[in-house]
mmCIF file of C-alpha atoms in Angstrom:
data_model
loop_
_atom_site.group_PDB
_atom_site.id
_atom_site.type_symbol
_atom_site.label_atom_id
_atom_site.label_comp_id
_atom_site.label_asym_id
_atom_site.label_seq_id
_atom_site.Cartn_x
_atom_site.Cartn_y
_atom_site.Cartn_z
ATOM 1 C CA MET A 270 208.704 -17.505 163.018
ATOM 2 C CA THR A 271 207.850 -15.306 166.087
ATOM 3 C CA THR A 272 206.121 -17.078 168.928
ATOM 4 C CA THR A 273 207.063 -15.771 171.910
ATOM 5 C CA PRO A 274 204.159 -14.226 174.060
ATOM 6 C CA ARG A 275 203.699 -10.708 174.420
ATOM 7 C CA SER A 276 201.726 -9.105 177.027
ATOM 8 C CA VAL A 277 198.709 -7.033 176.575
ATOM 9 C CA VAL A 278 195.607 -5.920 178.585
ATOM 10 C CA ILE A 279 192.042 -5.708 176.658
ATOM 11 C CA ASP A 280 189.431 -3.307 177.547
ATOM 12 C CA ALA A 281 185.658 -5.355 178.256
ATOM 13 C CA ASP A 282 183.629 -2.337 179.006
ATOM 14 C CA GLY A 283 186.152 -0.774 181.063
ATOM 15 C CA VAL A 284 187.231 -3.819 182.627
ATOM 16 C CA ALA A 285 191.077 -4.923 182.116
ATOM 17 C CA LEU A 286 191.606 -8.197 181.095
ATOM 18 C CA GLU A 287 195.012 -9.406 181.149
ATOM 19 C CA GLY A 288 196.089 -11.764 178.250
ATOM 20 C CA ASP A 289 198.858 -13.126 176.551
ATOM 21 C CA LEU A 290 199.618 -12.695 172.976
ATOM 22 C CA ILE A 291 201.450 -14.648 170.133
ATOM 23 C CA LEU A 292 202.235 -13.028 166.734
ATOM 24 C CA PRO A 293 203.864 -15.678 164.224
ATOM 25 C CA ASP A 294 205.769 -13.886 161.215
ATOM 26 C CA GLY A 295 203.007 -13.710 158.951
ATOM 27 C CA ALA A 296 200.608 -14.877 160.560
ATOM 28 C CA THR A 297 196.745 -14.087 158.747
ATOM 29 C CA GLY A 298 193.942 -15.723 161.065
ATOM 30 C CA ILE A 299 194.596 -15.657 165.671
ATOM 31 C CA VAL A 300 192.667 -17.995 167.827
ATOM 32 C CA VAL A 301 191.385 -16.530 170.915
ATOM 33 C CA PHE A 302 191.043 -19.020 174.181
ATOM 34 C CA ALA A 303 187.764 -18.880 176.660
ATOM 35 C CA HIS A 304 189.480 -20.854 179.231
ATOM 36 C CA GLY A 305 186.658 -23.413 181.128
ATOM 37 C CA SER A 306 185.949 -23.121 185.047
ATOM 38 C CA GLY A 307 187.986 -22.337 187.232
ATOM 39 C CA SER A 308 190.970 -21.663 185.385
ATOM 40 C CA SER A 309 193.185 -19.112 183.968
ATOM 41 C CA ARG A 310 194.790 -17.711 180.637
ATOM 42 C CA PHE A 311 198.143 -19.929 182.456
ATOM 43 C CA SER A 312 195.912 -23.740 181.740
ATOM 44 C CA SER A 313 198.710 -25.954 180.845
ATOM 45 C CA ARG A 314 196.045 -27.774 178.049
ATOM 46 C CA ASN A 315 195.570 -24.390 176.546
ATOM 47 C CA ARG A 316 198.964 -23.330 176.174
ATOM 48 C CA GLN A 317 199.672 -26.436 174.948
ATOM 49 C CA VAL A 318 196.841 -25.888 171.258
ATOM 50 C CA ALA A 319 197.782 -22.273 172.229
ATOM 51 C CA ARG A 320 201.869 -22.759 170.998
ATOM 52 C CA HIS A 321 200.992 -25.880 168.410
ATOM 53 C CA LEU A 322 198.472 -23.633 166.610
ATOM 54 C CA ALA A 323 201.667 -20.912 166.667
ATOM 55 C CA GLU A 324 204.288 -23.775 165.582
ATOM 56 C CA ASN A 325 201.719 -24.149 162.589
ATOM 57 C CA GLY A 326 201.357 -20.322 161.484
ATOM 58 C CA LEU A 327 198.440 -19.158 163.715
ATOM 59 C CA ALA A 328 198.669 -16.327 166.054
ATOM 60 C CA THR A 329 197.110 -17.117 169.991
ATOM 61 C CA LEU A 330 195.230 -15.087 172.740
ATOM 62 C CA LEU A 331 194.832 -16.696 176.038
ATOM 63 C CA PHE A 332 193.922 -14.527 178.209
ATOM 64 C CA ASP A 333 191.489 -14.512 181.827
ATOM 65 C CA LEU A 334 187.596 -14.122 181.708
ATOM 66 C CA LEU A 335 187.602 -12.560 185.302
ATOM 67 C CA THR A 336 190.111 -10.130 187.107
ATOM 68 C CA SER A 337 192.276 -10.447 189.680
ATOM 69 C CA GLU A 338 190.113 -9.462 192.250
ATOM 70 C CA GLU A 339 187.157 -11.161 190.747
ATOM 71 C CA ASN A 340 189.252 -14.436 190.970
ATOM 72 C CA VAL A 341 189.450 -13.588 194.215
ATOM 73 C CA ILE A 342 186.054 -13.675 195.365
ATOM 74 C CA ASP A 343 185.232 -17.010 192.632
ATOM 75 C CA GLU A 344 187.667 -19.318 195.015
ATOM 76 C CA ARG A 345 185.347 -18.590 197.420
ATOM 77 C CA THR A 346 182.002 -18.835 196.247
ATOM 78 C CA ARG A 347 182.549 -20.839 192.919
ATOM 79 C CA GLN A 348 179.593 -18.674 191.160
ATOM 80 C CA LEU A 349 181.734 -16.030 189.067
ATOM 81 C CA ARG A 350 182.856 -19.459 186.432
ATOM 82 C CA PHE A 351 179.107 -20.504 185.879
ATOM 83 C CA ASP A 352 178.260 -16.651 185.386
ATOM 84 C CA ILE A 353 177.960 -18.133 181.154
ATOM 85 C CA PRO A 354 176.146 -14.597 180.722
ATOM 86 C CA LEU A 355 179.126 -12.569 182.294
ATOM 87 C CA ILE A 356 181.848 -14.742 180.261
ATOM 88 C CA GLY A 357 180.270 -14.146 176.812
ATOM 89 C CA THR A 358 180.133 -10.430 177.436
ATOM 90 C CA ARG A 359 184.093 -10.521 178.563
ATOM 91 C CA MET A 360 184.504 -13.380 174.852
ATOM 92 C CA THR A 361 182.625 -10.792 173.239
ATOM 93 C CA SER A 362 185.060 -7.605 174.271
ATOM 94 C CA ALA A 363 188.150 -9.853 173.847
ATOM 95 C CA VAL A 364 186.937 -10.659 169.471
ATOM 96 C CA GLY A 365 186.211 -6.515 169.594
ATOM 97 C CA TRP A 366 189.417 -5.931 170.883
ATOM 98 C CA VAL A 367 190.920 -8.280 168.703
ATOM 99 C CA ALA A 368 189.446 -7.359 165.731
ATOM 100 C CA THR A 369 190.189 -2.963 166.157
ATOM 101 C CA ASP A 370 193.524 -3.581 168.221
ATOM 102 C CA ASP A 371 196.922 -2.210 165.543
ATOM 103 C CA LEU A 372 198.243 -5.331 166.294
ATOM 104 C CA THR A 373 195.480 -7.920 165.152
ATOM 105 C CA ARG A 374 192.764 -6.181 163.196
ATOM 106 C CA HIS A 375 193.981 -7.748 159.773
ATOM 107 C CA LEU A 376 193.531 -11.407 161.033
ATOM 108 C CA SER A 377 190.594 -13.707 160.614
ATOM 109 C CA ILE A 378 189.356 -14.987 164.138
ATOM 110 C CA GLY A 379 188.695 -17.685 165.204
ATOM 111 C CA LEU A 380 187.930 -19.289 168.714
ATOM 112 C CA PHE A 381 189.073 -21.947 171.870
ATOM 113 C CA GLY A 382 186.441 -22.706 174.589
ATOM 114 C CA ALA A 383 187.120 -25.345 176.703
ATOM 115 C CA SER A 384 184.236 -26.452 178.781
ATOM 116 C CA THR A 385 182.125 -23.757 180.227
ATOM 117 C CA GLY A 386 184.244 -21.527 177.992
ATOM 118 C CA ALA A 387 182.788 -23.300 174.589
ATOM 119 C CA ALA A 388 179.634 -21.620 175.865
ATOM 120 C CA ALA A 389 181.397 -18.301 175.840
ATOM 121 C CA ALA A 390 182.733 -18.506 172.625
ATOM 122 C CA LEU A 391 179.651 -19.572 171.021
ATOM 123 C CA ILE A 392 177.841 -16.406 172.203
ATOM 124 C CA ALA A 393 180.710 -13.757 171.344
ATOM 125 C CA ALA A 394 180.121 -15.643 167.756
ATOM 126 C CA ALA A 395 176.557 -15.116 167.654
ATOM 127 C CA GLU A 396 177.415 -11.908 168.604
ATOM 128 C CA ARG A 397 180.044 -10.874 166.277
ATOM 129 C CA PRO A 398 178.485 -12.890 163.414
ATOM 130 C CA GLU A 399 181.175 -10.008 160.913
ATOM 131 C CA GLN A 400 183.884 -10.970 162.570
ATOM 132 C CA VAL A 401 184.554 -14.483 163.849
ATOM 133 C CA ARG A 402 185.342 -16.911 161.130
ATOM 134 C CA ALA A 403 185.468 -20.894 163.402
ATOM 135 C CA VAL A 404 184.757 -22.102 166.727
ATOM 136 C CA VAL A 405 186.147 -24.822 168.183
ATOM 137 C CA SER A 406 184.740 -26.580 171.875
ATOM 138 C CA ARG A 407 186.891 -28.749 173.552
ATOM 139 C CA GLY A 408 185.322 -31.109 175.849
ATOM 140 C CA GLY A 409 182.554 -28.220 176.230
ATOM 141 C CA ARG A 410 179.209 -27.552 177.108
ATOM 142 C CA PRO A 411 178.196 -25.900 174.547
ATOM 143 C CA ASP A 412 174.918 -26.395 175.515
ATOM 144 C CA LEU A 413 174.957 -23.411 178.108
ATOM 145 C CA ALA A 414 175.217 -20.885 175.052
ATOM 146 C CA GLY A 415 171.353 -21.310 174.897
ATOM 147 C CA GLU A 416 169.401 -19.419 172.563
ATOM 148 C CA HIS A 417 172.413 -18.198 170.976
ATOM 149 C CA LEU A 418 173.432 -21.761 169.585
ATOM 150 C CA ALA A 419 170.904 -21.014 166.466
ATOM 151 C CA GLN A 420 172.275 -17.419 165.805
ATOM 152 C CA VAL A 421 175.763 -18.775 165.338
ATOM 153 C CA LYS A 422 176.523 -18.914 161.678
ATOM 154 C CA ALA A 423 180.856 -19.770 162.098
ATOM 155 C CA PRO A 424 181.514 -22.564 161.478
ATOM 156 C CA THR A 425 181.611 -24.828 164.737
ATOM 157 C CA LEU A 426 183.631 -27.712 165.683
ATOM 158 C CA LEU A 427 182.450 -29.627 168.860
ATOM 159 C CA LEU A 428 185.477 -32.615 169.881
ATOM 160 C CA VAL A 429 184.259 -34.710 173.002
ATOM 161 C CA GLY A 430 185.910 -37.862 174.551
ATOM 162 C CA GLY A 431 184.831 -41.262 174.216
ATOM 163 C CA TRP A 432 184.645 -41.804 177.909
ATOM 164 C CA ASP A 433 183.069 -38.512 178.374
ATOM 165 C CA GLU A 434 179.571 -39.478 177.830
ATOM 166 C CA PRO A 435 177.152 -37.483 179.531
ATOM 167 C CA VAL A 436 178.549 -34.362 177.465
ATOM 168 C CA ILE A 437 178.412 -35.884 174.813
ATOM 169 C CA ASP A 438 175.257 -35.755 174.783
ATOM 170 C CA LEU A 439 174.764 -32.120 175.965
ATOM 171 C CA ASN A 440 176.838 -31.838 172.777
ATOM 172 C CA GLN A 441 174.870 -33.652 170.219
ATOM 173 C CA GLN A 442 171.934 -31.333 171.752
ATOM 174 C CA ALA A 443 173.575 -28.215 171.010
ATOM 175 C CA ARG A 444 174.547 -29.523 167.629
ATOM 176 C CA GLU A 445 171.013 -30.150 166.750
ATOM 177 C CA ARG A 446 170.383 -26.203 167.756
ATOM 178 C CA MET A 447 173.522 -25.309 165.279
ATOM 179 C CA THR A 448 173.005 -27.090 162.302
ATOM 180 C CA ALA A 449 170.293 -25.133 159.993
ATOM 181 C CA ALA A 450 172.469 -22.119 160.880
ATOM 182 C CA SER A 451 175.876 -23.077 160.526
ATOM 183 C CA GLU A 452 178.331 -26.207 159.303
ATOM 184 C CA CYS A 453 178.861 -28.197 162.841
ATOM 185 C CA GLU A 454 180.712 -31.082 163.466
ATOM 186 C CA LEU A 455 180.685 -33.099 166.111
ATOM 187 C CA VAL A 456 183.777 -35.641 166.830
ATOM 188 C CA VAL A 457 184.134 -38.000 169.886
ATOM 189 C CA VAL A 458 187.690 -38.584 170.213
ATOM 190 C CA PRO A 459 188.182 -42.533 171.203
ATOM 191 C CA GLY A 460 189.342 -43.644 174.958
ATOM 192 C CA ALA A 461 189.281 -39.546 176.615
ATOM 193 C CA THR A 462 187.833 -38.576 179.583
ATOM 194 C CA HIS A 463 186.716 -35.049 180.191
ATOM 195 C CA LEU A 464 190.398 -32.617 180.340
ATOM 196 C CA PHE A 465 191.758 -35.325 177.127
ATOM 197 C CA GLU A 466 194.688 -36.062 180.039
ATOM 198 C CA GLU A 467 195.038 -39.791 178.912
ATOM 199 C CA PRO A 468 198.395 -40.030 176.864
ATOM 200 C CA GLY A 469 198.368 -39.085 173.309
ATOM 201 C CA LYS A 470 194.359 -37.271 173.378
ATOM 202 C CA LEU A 471 195.452 -33.701 173.803
ATOM 203 C CA GLU A 472 197.823 -34.253 170.724
ATOM 204 C CA GLU A 473 194.366 -35.209 169.175
ATOM 205 C CA VAL A 474 192.729 -32.324 170.369
ATOM 206 C CA GLU A 475 195.994 -30.463 168.787
ATOM 207 C CA ARG A 476 195.486 -31.968 165.205
ATOM 208 C CA HIS A 477 191.752 -31.250 164.457
ATOM 209 C CA ALA A 478 191.718 -27.821 166.244
ATOM 210 C CA THR A 479 194.505 -26.909 163.794
ATOM 211 C CA ARG A 480 193.019 -28.663 160.814
ATOM 212 C CA PHE A 481 189.483 -26.963 160.902
ATOM 213 C CA PHE A 482 191.453 -23.428 162.232
ATOM 214 C CA LEU A 483 194.055 -23.931 158.775
ATOM 215 C CA ASP A 484 190.821 -24.726 156.946
ATOM 216 C CA HIS A 485 188.986 -21.699 157.702
ATOM 217 C CA LEU A 486 190.612 -19.354 158.833
#
């Protein structure tokens, strides 16, 4: 099984975004990651989850939602990381790239979003209902997807830490707005905080995400 990443460049409406693509032999599905605020494709947590998915036969794509120049600005202003329409548009472009690139166009598409990246993933799912087959959110802010929530057709799994009480409430509210149009499952992981840093908790995220994506991709 090939799990060595290859570098790719995603064209997001004329903006070049760098990514790392893993294509295991025989993969039939791919999971595209949207990282959280202030993070990048080098997020250790997302990379750990991506490795686990690849070991279970799913292709993965981690990419930067911001360019290197934008990252410099964001480090100073901390504004672009919370620009949900911007990162939602970038995620939608990434889905379009996956759906048309020679390497990936044969794969069913799932999205994995963390923190604010969950909103970006749900916006992309709403914008690309024919292409996105499943969405998983880890410690996410799906509420930030706003009016797009009611337009999401893809089955969605919301994973929240049991000690992340404000975010649990926000996920419950988002789920209520989504269930009319899509299957939406909320799982609270006991003993976990927002980043799932406690021993064994990120591994629980891996198991839930792998089960969900294998079921739907």
